Tab-separated table of C-alpha atoms in Angstrom:
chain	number	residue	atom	x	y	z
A	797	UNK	CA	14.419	23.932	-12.431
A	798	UNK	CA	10.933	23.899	-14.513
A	799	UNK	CA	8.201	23.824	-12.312
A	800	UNK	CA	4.569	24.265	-12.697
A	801	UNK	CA	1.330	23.561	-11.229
A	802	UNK	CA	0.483	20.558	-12.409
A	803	UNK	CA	1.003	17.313	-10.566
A	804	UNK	CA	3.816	16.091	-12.793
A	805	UNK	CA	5.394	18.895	-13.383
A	806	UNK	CA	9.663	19.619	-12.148
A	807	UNK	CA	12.950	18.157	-11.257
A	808	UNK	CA	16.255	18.866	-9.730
A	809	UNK	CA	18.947	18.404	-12.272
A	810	UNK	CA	20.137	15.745	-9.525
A	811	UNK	CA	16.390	14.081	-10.626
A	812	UNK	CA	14.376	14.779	-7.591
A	813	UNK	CA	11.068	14.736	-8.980
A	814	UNK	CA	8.811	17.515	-7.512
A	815	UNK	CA	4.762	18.590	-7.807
A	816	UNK	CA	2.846	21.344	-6.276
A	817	UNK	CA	-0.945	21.647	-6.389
A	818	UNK	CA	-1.671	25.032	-4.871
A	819	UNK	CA	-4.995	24.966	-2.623
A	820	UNK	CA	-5.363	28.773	-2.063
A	821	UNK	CA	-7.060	29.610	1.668
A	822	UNK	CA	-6.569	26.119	2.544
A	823	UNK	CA	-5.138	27.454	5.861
A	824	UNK	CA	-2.683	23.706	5.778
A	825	UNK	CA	-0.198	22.053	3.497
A	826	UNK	CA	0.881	18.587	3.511
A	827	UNK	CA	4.362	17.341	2.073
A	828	UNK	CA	4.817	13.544	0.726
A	829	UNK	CA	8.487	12.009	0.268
A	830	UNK	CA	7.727	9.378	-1.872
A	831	UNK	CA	11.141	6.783	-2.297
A	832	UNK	CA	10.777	3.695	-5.077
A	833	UNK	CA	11.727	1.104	-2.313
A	834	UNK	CA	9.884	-1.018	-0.379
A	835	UNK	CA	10.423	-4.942	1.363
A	836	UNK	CA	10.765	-6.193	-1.757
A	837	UNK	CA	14.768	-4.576	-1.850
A	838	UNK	CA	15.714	-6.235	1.590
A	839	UNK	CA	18.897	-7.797	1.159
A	840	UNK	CA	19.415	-11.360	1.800
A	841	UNK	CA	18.950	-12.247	5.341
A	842	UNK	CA	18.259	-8.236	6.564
A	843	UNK	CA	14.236	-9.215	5.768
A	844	UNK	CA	13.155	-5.973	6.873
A	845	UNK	CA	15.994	-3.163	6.044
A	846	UNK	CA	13.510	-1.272	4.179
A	847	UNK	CA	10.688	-1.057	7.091
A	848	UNK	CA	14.302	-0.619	9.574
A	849	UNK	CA	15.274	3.053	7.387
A	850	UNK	CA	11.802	3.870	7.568
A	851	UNK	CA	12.009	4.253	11.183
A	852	UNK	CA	15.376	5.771	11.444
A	853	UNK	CA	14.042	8.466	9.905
A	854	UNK	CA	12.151	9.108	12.936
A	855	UNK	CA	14.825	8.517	15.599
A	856	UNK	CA	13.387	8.526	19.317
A	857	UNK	CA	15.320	12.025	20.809
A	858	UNK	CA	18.551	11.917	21.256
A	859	UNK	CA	20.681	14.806	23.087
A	860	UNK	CA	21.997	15.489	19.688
A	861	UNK	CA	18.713	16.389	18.633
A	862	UNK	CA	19.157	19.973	20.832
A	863	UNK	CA	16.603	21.289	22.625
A	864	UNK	CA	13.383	21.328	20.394
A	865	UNK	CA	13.744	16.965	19.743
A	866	UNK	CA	13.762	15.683	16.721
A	867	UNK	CA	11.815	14.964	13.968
A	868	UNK	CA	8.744	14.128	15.411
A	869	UNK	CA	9.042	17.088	17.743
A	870	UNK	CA	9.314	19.329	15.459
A	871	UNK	CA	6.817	18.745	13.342
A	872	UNK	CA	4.214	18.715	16.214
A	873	UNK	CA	5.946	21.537	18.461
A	874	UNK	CA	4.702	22.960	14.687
A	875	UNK	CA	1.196	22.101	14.977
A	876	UNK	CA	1.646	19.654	12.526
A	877	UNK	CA	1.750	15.457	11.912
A	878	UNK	CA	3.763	13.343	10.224
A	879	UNK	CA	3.800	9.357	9.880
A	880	UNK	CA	4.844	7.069	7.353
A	881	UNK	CA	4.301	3.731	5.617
A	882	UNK	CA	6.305	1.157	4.276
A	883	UNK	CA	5.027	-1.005	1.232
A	884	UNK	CA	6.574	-3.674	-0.843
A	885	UNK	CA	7.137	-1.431	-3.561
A	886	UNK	CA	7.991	2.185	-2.065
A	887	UNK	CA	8.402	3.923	1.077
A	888	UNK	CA	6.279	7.587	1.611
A	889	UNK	CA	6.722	10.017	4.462
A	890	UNK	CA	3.822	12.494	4.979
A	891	UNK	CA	3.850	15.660	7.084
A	892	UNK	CA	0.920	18.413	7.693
A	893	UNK	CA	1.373	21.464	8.948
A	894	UNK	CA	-0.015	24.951	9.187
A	895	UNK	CA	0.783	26.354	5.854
A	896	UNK	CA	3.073	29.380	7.267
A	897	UNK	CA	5.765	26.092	8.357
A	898	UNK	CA	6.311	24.918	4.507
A	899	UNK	CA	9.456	26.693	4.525
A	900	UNK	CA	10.686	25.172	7.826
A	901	UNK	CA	8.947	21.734	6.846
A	902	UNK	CA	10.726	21.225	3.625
A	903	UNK	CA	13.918	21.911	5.051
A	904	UNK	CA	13.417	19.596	7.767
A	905	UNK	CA	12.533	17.004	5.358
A	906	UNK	CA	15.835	17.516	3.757
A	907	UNK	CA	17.894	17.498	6.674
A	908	UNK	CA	17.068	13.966	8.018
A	909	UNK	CA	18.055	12.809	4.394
A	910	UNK	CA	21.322	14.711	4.446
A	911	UNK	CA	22.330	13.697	8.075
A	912	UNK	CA	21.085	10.366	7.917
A	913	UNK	CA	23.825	8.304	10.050
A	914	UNK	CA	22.546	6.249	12.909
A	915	UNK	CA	24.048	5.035	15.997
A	916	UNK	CA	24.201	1.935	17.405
A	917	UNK	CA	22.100	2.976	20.741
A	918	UNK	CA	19.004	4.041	17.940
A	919	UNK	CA	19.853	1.225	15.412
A	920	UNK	CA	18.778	-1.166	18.721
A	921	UNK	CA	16.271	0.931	19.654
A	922	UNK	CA	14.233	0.746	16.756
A	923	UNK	CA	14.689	-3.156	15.937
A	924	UNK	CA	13.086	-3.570	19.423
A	925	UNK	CA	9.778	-1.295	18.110
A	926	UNK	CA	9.745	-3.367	14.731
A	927	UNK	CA	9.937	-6.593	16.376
A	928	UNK	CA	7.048	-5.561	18.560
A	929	UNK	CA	5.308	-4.220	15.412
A	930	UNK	CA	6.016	-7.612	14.222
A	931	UNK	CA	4.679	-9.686	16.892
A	932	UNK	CA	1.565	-7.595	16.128
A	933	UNK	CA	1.129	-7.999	12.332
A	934	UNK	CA	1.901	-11.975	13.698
A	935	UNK	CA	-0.871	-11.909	15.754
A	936	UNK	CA	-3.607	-10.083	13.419
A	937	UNK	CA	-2.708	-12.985	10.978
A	938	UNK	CA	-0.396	-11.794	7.932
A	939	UNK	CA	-3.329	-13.053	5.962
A	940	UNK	CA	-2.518	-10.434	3.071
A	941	UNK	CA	1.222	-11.688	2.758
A	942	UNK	CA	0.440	-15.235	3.497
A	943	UNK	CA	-1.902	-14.874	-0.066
A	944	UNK	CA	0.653	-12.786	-1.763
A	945	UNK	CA	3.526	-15.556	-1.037
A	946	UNK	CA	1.096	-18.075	-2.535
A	947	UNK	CA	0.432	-16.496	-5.717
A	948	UNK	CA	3.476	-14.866	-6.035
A	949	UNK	CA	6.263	-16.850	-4.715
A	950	UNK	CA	9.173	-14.734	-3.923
A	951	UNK	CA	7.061	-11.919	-2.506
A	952	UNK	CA	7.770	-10.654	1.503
A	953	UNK	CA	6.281	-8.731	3.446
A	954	UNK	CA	7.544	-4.928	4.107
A	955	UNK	CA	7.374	-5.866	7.951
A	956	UNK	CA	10.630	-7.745	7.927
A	957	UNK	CA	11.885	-10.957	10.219
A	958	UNK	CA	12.775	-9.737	13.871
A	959	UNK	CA	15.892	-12.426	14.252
A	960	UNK	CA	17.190	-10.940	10.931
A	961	UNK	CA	17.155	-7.699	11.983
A	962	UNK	CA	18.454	-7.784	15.389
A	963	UNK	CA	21.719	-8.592	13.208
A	964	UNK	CA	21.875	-5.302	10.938
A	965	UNK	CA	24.288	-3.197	11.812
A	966	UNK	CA	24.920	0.514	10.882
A	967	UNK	CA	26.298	-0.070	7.680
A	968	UNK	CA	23.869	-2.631	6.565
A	969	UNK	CA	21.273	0.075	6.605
A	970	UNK	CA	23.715	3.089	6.106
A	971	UNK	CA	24.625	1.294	2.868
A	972	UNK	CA	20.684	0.544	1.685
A	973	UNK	CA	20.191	4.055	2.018
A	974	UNK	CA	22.922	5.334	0.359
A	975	UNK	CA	21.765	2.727	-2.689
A	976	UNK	CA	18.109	3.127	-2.467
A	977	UNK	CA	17.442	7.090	-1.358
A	978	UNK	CA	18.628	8.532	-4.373
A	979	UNK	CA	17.167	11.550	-5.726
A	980	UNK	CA	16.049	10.144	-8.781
A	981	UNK	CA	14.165	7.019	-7.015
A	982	UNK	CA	12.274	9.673	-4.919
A	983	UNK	CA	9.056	12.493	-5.702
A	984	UNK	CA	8.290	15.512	-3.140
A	985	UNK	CA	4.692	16.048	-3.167
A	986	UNK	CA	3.404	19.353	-2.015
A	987	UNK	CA	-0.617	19.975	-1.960
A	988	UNK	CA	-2.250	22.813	-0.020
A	989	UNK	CA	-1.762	26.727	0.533
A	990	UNK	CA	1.650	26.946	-1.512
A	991	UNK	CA	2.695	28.749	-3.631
A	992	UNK	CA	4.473	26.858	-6.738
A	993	UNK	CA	7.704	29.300	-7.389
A	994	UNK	CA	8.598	29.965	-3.591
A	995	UNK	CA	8.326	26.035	-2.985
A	996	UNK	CA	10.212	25.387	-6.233
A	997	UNK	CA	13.434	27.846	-4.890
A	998	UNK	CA	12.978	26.225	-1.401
A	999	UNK	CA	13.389	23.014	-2.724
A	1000	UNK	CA	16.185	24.197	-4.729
A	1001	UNK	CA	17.724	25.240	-1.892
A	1002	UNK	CA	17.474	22.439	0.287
A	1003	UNK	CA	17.506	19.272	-1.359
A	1004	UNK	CA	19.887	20.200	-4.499
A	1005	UNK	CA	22.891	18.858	-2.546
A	1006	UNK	CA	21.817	15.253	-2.137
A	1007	UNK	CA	24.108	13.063	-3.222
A	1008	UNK	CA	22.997	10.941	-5.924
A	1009	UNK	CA	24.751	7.674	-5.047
A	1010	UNK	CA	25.509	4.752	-7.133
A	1011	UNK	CA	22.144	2.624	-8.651
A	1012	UNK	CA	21.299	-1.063	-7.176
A	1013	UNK	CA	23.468	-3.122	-9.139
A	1014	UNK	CA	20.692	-5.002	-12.111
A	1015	UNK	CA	18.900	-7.905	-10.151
A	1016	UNK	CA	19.988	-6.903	-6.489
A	1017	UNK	CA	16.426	-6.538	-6.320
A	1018	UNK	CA	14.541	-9.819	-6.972
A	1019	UNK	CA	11.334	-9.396	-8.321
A	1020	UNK	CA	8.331	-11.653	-6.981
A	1021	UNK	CA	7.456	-14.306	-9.514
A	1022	UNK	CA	4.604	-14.219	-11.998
A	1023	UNK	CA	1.086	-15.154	-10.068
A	1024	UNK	CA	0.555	-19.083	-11.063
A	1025	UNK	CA	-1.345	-19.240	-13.858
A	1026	UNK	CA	-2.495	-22.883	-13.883
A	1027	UNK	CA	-6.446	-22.751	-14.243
A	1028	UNK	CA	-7.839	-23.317	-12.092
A	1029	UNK	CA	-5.267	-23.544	-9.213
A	1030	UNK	CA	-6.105	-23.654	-5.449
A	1031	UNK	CA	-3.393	-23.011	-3.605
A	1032	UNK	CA	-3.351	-24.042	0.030
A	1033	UNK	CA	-1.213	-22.215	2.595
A	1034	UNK	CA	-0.065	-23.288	5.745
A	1035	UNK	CA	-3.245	-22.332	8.436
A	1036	UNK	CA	-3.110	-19.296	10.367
A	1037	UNK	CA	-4.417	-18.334	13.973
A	1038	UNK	CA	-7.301	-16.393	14.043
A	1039	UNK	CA	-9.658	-14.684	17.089
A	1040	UNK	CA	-12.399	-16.807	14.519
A	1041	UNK	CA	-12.547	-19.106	12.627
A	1042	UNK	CA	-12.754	-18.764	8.703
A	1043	UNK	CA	-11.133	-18.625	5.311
A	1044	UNK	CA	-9.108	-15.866	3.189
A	1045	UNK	CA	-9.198	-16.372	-0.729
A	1046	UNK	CA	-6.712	-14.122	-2.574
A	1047	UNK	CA	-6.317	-14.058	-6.616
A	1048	UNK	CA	-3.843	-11.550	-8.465
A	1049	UNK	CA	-5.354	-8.169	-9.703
A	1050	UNK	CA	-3.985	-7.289	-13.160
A	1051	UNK	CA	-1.376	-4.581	-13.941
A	1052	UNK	CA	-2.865	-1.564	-12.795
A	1053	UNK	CA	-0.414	-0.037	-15.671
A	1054	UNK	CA	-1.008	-2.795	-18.170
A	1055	UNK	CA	-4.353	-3.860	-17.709
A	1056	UNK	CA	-5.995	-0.549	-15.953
A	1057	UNK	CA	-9.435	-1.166	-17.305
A	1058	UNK	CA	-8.861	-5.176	-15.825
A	1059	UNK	CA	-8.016	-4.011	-12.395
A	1060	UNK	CA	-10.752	-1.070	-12.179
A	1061	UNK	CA	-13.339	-3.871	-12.977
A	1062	UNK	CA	-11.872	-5.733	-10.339
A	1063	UNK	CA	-12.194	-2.749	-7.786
A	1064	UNK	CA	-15.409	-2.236	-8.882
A	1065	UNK	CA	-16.429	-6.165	-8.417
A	1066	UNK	CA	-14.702	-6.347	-4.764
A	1067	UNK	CA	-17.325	-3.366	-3.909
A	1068	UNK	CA	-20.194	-4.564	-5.818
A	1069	UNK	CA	-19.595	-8.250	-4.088
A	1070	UNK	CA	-18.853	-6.195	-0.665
A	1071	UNK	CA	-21.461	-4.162	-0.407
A	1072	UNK	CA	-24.777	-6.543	-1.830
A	1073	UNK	CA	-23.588	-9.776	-2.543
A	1074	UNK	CA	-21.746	-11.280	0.289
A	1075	UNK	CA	-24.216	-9.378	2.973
A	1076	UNK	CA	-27.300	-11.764	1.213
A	1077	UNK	CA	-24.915	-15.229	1.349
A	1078	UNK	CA	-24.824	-14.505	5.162
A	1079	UNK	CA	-28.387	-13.818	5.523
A	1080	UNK	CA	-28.839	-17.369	3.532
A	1081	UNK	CA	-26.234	-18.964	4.772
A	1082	UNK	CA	-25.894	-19.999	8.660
A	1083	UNK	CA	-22.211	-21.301	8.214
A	1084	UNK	CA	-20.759	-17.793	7.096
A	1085	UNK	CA	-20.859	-15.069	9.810
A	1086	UNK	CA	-19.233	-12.397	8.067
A	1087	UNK	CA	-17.631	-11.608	5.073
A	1088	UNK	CA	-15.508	-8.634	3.274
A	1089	UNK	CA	-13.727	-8.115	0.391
A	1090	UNK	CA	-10.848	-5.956	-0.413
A	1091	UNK	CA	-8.204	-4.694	-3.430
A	1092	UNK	CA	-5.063	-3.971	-2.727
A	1093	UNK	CA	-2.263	-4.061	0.069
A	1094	UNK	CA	-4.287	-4.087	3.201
A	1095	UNK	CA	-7.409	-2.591	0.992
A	1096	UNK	CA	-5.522	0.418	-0.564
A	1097	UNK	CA	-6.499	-0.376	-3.988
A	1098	UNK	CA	-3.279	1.183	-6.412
A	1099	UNK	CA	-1.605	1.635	-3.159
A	1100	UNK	CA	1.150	-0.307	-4.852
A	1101	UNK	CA	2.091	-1.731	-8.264
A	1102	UNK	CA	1.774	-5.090	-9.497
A	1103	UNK	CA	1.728	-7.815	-8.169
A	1104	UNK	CA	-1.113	-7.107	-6.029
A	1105	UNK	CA	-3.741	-9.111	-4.431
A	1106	UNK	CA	-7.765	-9.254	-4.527
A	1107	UNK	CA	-8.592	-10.640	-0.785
A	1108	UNK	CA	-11.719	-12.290	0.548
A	1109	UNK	CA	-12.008	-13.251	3.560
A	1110	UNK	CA	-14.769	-15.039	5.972
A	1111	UNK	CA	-15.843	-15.855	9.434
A	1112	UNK	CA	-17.853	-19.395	9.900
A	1113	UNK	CA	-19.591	-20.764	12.614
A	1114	UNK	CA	-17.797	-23.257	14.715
A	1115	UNK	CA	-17.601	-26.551	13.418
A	1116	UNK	CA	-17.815	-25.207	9.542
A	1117	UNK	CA	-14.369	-26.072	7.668
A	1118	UNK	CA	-13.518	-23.603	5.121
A	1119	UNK	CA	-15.112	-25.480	2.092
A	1120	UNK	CA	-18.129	-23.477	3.204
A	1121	UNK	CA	-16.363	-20.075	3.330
A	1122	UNK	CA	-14.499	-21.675	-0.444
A	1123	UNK	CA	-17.805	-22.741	-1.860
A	1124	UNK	CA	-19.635	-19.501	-0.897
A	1125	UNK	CA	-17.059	-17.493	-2.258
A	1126	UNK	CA	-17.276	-19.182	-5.707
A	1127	UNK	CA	-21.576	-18.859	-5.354
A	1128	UNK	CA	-21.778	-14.880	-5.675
A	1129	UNK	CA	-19.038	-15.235	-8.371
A	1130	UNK	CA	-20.741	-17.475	-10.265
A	1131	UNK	CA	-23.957	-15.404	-9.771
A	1132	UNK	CA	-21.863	-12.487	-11.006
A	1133	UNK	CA	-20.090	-13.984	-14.196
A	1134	UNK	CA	-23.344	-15.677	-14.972
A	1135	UNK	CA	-25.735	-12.659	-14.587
A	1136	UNK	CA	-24.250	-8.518	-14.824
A	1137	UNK	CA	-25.765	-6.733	-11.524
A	1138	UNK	CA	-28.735	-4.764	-12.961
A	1139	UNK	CA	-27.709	-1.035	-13.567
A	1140	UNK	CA	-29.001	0.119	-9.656
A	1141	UNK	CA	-26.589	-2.264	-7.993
A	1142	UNK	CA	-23.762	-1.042	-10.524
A	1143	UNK	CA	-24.399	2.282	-9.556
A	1144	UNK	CA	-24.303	2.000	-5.861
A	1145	UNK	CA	-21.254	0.153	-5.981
A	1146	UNK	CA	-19.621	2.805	-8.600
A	1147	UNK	CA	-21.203	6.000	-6.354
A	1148	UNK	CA	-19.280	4.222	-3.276
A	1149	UNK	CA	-16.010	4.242	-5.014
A	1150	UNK	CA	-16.046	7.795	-6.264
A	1151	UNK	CA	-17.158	8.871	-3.110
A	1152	UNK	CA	-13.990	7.526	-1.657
A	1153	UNK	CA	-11.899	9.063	-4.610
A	1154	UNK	CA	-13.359	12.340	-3.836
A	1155	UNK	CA	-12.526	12.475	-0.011
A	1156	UNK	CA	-8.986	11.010	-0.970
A	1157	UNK	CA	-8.796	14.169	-3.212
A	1158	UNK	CA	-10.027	16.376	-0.331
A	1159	UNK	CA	-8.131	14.801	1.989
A	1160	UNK	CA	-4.640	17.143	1.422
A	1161	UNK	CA	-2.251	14.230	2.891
A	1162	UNK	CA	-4.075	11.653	0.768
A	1163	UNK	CA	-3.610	13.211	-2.473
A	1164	UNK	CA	0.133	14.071	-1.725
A	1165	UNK	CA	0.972	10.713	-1.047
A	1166	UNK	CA	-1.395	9.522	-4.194
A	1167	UNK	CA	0.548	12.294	-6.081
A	1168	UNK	CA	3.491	10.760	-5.314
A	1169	UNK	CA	2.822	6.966	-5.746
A	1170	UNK	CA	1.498	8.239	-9.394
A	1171	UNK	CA	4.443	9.774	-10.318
A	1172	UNK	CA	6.759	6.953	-9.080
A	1173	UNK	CA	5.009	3.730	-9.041
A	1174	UNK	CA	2.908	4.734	-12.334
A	1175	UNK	CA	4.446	7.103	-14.473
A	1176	UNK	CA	3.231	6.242	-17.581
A	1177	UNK	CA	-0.888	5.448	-16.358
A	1178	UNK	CA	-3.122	8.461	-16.212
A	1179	UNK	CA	-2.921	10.493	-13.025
A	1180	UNK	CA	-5.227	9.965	-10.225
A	1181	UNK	CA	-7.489	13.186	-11.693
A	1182	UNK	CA	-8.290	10.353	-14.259
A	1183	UNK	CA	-9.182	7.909	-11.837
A	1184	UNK	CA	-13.121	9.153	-11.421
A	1185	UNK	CA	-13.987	8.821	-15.489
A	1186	UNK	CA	-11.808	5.080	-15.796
A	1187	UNK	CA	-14.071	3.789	-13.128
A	1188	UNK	CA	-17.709	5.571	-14.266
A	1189	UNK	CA	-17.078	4.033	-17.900
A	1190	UNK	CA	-16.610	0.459	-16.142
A	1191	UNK	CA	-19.348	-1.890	-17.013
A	1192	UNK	CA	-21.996	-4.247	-15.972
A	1193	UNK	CA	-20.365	-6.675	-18.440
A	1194	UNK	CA	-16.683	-5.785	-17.193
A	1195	UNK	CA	-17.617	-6.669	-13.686
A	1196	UNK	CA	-19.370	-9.888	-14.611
A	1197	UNK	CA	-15.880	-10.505	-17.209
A	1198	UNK	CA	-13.942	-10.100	-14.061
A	1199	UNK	CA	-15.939	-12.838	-11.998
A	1200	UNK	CA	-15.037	-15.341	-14.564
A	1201	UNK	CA	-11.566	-14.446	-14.658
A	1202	UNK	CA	-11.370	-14.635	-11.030
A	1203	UNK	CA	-13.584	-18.094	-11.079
A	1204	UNK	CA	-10.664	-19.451	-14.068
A	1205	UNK	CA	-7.744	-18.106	-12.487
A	1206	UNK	CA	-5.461	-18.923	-9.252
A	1207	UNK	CA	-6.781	-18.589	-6.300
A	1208	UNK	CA	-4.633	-19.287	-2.559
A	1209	UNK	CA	-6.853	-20.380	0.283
A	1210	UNK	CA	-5.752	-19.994	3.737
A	1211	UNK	CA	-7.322	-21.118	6.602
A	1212	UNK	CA	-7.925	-19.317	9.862
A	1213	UNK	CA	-8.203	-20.810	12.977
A	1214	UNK	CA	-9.765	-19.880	16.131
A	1215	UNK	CA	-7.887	-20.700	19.686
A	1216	UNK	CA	-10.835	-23.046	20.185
A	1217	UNK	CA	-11.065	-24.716	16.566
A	1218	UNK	CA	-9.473	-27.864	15.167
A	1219	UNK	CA	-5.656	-27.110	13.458
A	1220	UNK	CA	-6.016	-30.428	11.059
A	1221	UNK	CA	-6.626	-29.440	7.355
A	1222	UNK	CA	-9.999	-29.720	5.924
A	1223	UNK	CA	-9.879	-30.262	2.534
A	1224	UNK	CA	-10.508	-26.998	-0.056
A	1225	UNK	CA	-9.221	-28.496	-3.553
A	1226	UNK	CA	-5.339	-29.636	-4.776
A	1227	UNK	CA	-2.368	-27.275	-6.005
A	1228	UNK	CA	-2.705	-27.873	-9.879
């Protein structure tokens, strides 16, 4: 197998895609299994299969396990951590650990692949933590999906339906692994003190016998619809509980692939707006307690590929509908695609964000699981070294191009209510 330092560089001949970045004295190494699945692949009434494999990669001890536990166990018996996240688009394990446990880490990593086979006692096990997990996504609103499903109908949630799963079965999600963890649909990150040929032969080693498995048959995956494209379009979701009241106003970022310099000057606006804009429409305006401003699933701006969502959202004084939190929102747009921000508020909001890409690179778990999503989720977009010089060449004029784009394009509108508030509508505009 080639291999080589650079991010992008090696694969198994079964197509495991594999990148080292050495960090000599680093003392740590962290190792991302990045898989190109996510909610979107649940199967038709299993919402959730995707989030359901996650965990069973992390089965709760069982006796079979042998004395030192399992996964989990392991890893921090090690000294390390490990965790992982499920998105609509891909699945990523991460694990740290001293850098002296690579060797033991990797071929952990590939044993829970090769052994994967759960039983019925752990299958149940884990629905009942996911349906908790769901009751709390539930409860902190599922504003994010609720905007997503608006302007992109089609699209779920990676969290899954609890009644659906408590019917999977073993080979429900025995099958969906078997389809979805192939080799080729998965990258192996490695950043930290490694060194490039010994983890290239230990990955050899262990992970060369994975089976590569048949492909998803063509459309057993259905893709999320285009965002509406009616202009303007307010589209009104069903209200949502809230511990306050408000409003959350999602519109679609473009292709991070297709349109990078688009959704860069949409990052940039969401900070820009975050961090001076919305602060002075609550300081002017008594109806709006709070507001933020985010890019991305949950705020992880190219934590996924497209379709992805821009997200405002507000807290308003009791009483206030969400036509204030609406009408606000559209004010600092307007200001925005009527005026550029002078070059001292472009700056602060560009320092911010390449501040943040510079602890993400620091950070070693970070930039093996942005490694990873690169490789998989945008293979043929600049890596994330490029990601500082795209977003210092993005302009005043780009930003203020984005407002109006945002201000002529879709836009959902949900509203949140507090135990206290009113649950009848106020009306925010028509679906166009």
């Amino acid at each position: 197998m080639s291999t080589s330092t650079s991010p992008y560089g090696g694969r198994l001949p079964n197509g495991l895609g594999l990148s080292v970045e050495p960090r000599p004295g680093a003392g740590l190494v962290s190792v991302a299994l990045t898989v190109a699945v996510g909610g979107d692949a649940d199967p038709a009434g299993l919402h959730g299969t995707a989030h359901l494999v996650e965990h069973l990669m992390f089965p709760r001890a069982a006796a079979s396990d042998g004395p030192d536990g399992g996964h989990v166990a392991r890893v921090e018996g090690a000294g390390g951590v490990c965790n992982a996240e499920t998105h609509r688009d891909h699945t990523v394990f991460h694990t740290t650990v001293p850098a002296g446990m690579l060797t033991e880490v990797l071929e952990w990593e590939a044993r829970r692949l090769l052994t994967f086979a759960p039983t019925e006692s752990v299958l149940r096990t884990e629905t009942s933590v996911i349906a908790e997990e769901i009751r709390g996504a539930a409860a902190a609103g599922g504003v994010w999906e609720a905007a997503l499903a608006a302007l992109h109908p089609g699209s779920r949630d990676a969290f899954g339906t609890a009644a659906e799963l408590a019917g999977a079965t073993t080979a429900d999600v025995d099958g969906f692994f078997r389809r979805h963890y192939r080799p080729d649909a998965m990258v192996l990150s490695v950043v930290g003190e490694a060194d490039p040929d010994r983890v290239a032969a230990s990955v050899d080693r262990f992970f060369a016998g994975l089976p590569t498995g048949p492909a998803p048959a063509p459309g057993s995956t259905p893709a999320p619809a285009p965002a509406r494209t009616a202009a303007p379009a307010t589209i009104r979701t069903a209200p949502l509980p809230s511990p306050v009241s408000g409003a959350a106003l999602g519109h679609p970022l473009p292709d991070p692939v297709l349109d990078r310099s688009g959704y860069l000057a949409r990052v940039v606006l969401a900070e820009t707006l975050g961090r001076t804009r919305l602060p002075r429409l609550t300081r002017r305006d008594p109806r709006i307690l709070s507001a933020l401003v985010t890019c991305g699933y949950h705020g992880q701006w190219l934590g996924g590929a497209a379709p992805d969502l821009l997200l405002a959202q507000f807290a308003t004084a009791p009483g206030t509908g969400p036509q204030a939190a609406a009408d606000g929102w559209r004010e600092v747009l307007t200001e925005l695609a009527e005026r550029p921000a002078d070059p001292a508020e472009h700056r602060r909001a560009l320092n911010a964000l390449l501040l943040a890409c510079h602890r993400r690179a620091d950070s070693l778990t970070a930039r093996s699981v942005s490694l990873g999503r690169a490789a998989l989720l945008f293979p043929s977009a600049p890596g994330p070294d490029a990601l500082p010089g795209d977003l210092a060449r993005v302009t005043p004029a780009e930003v203020s191009a984005a407002a109006r784009a945002l201000l002529s394009g879709p836009c959902s509108v949900t509203e949140l209510t507090a135990p206290t508030a009113l649950t009848a509508p106020t009306g925010i505009g028509e679906n166009r």
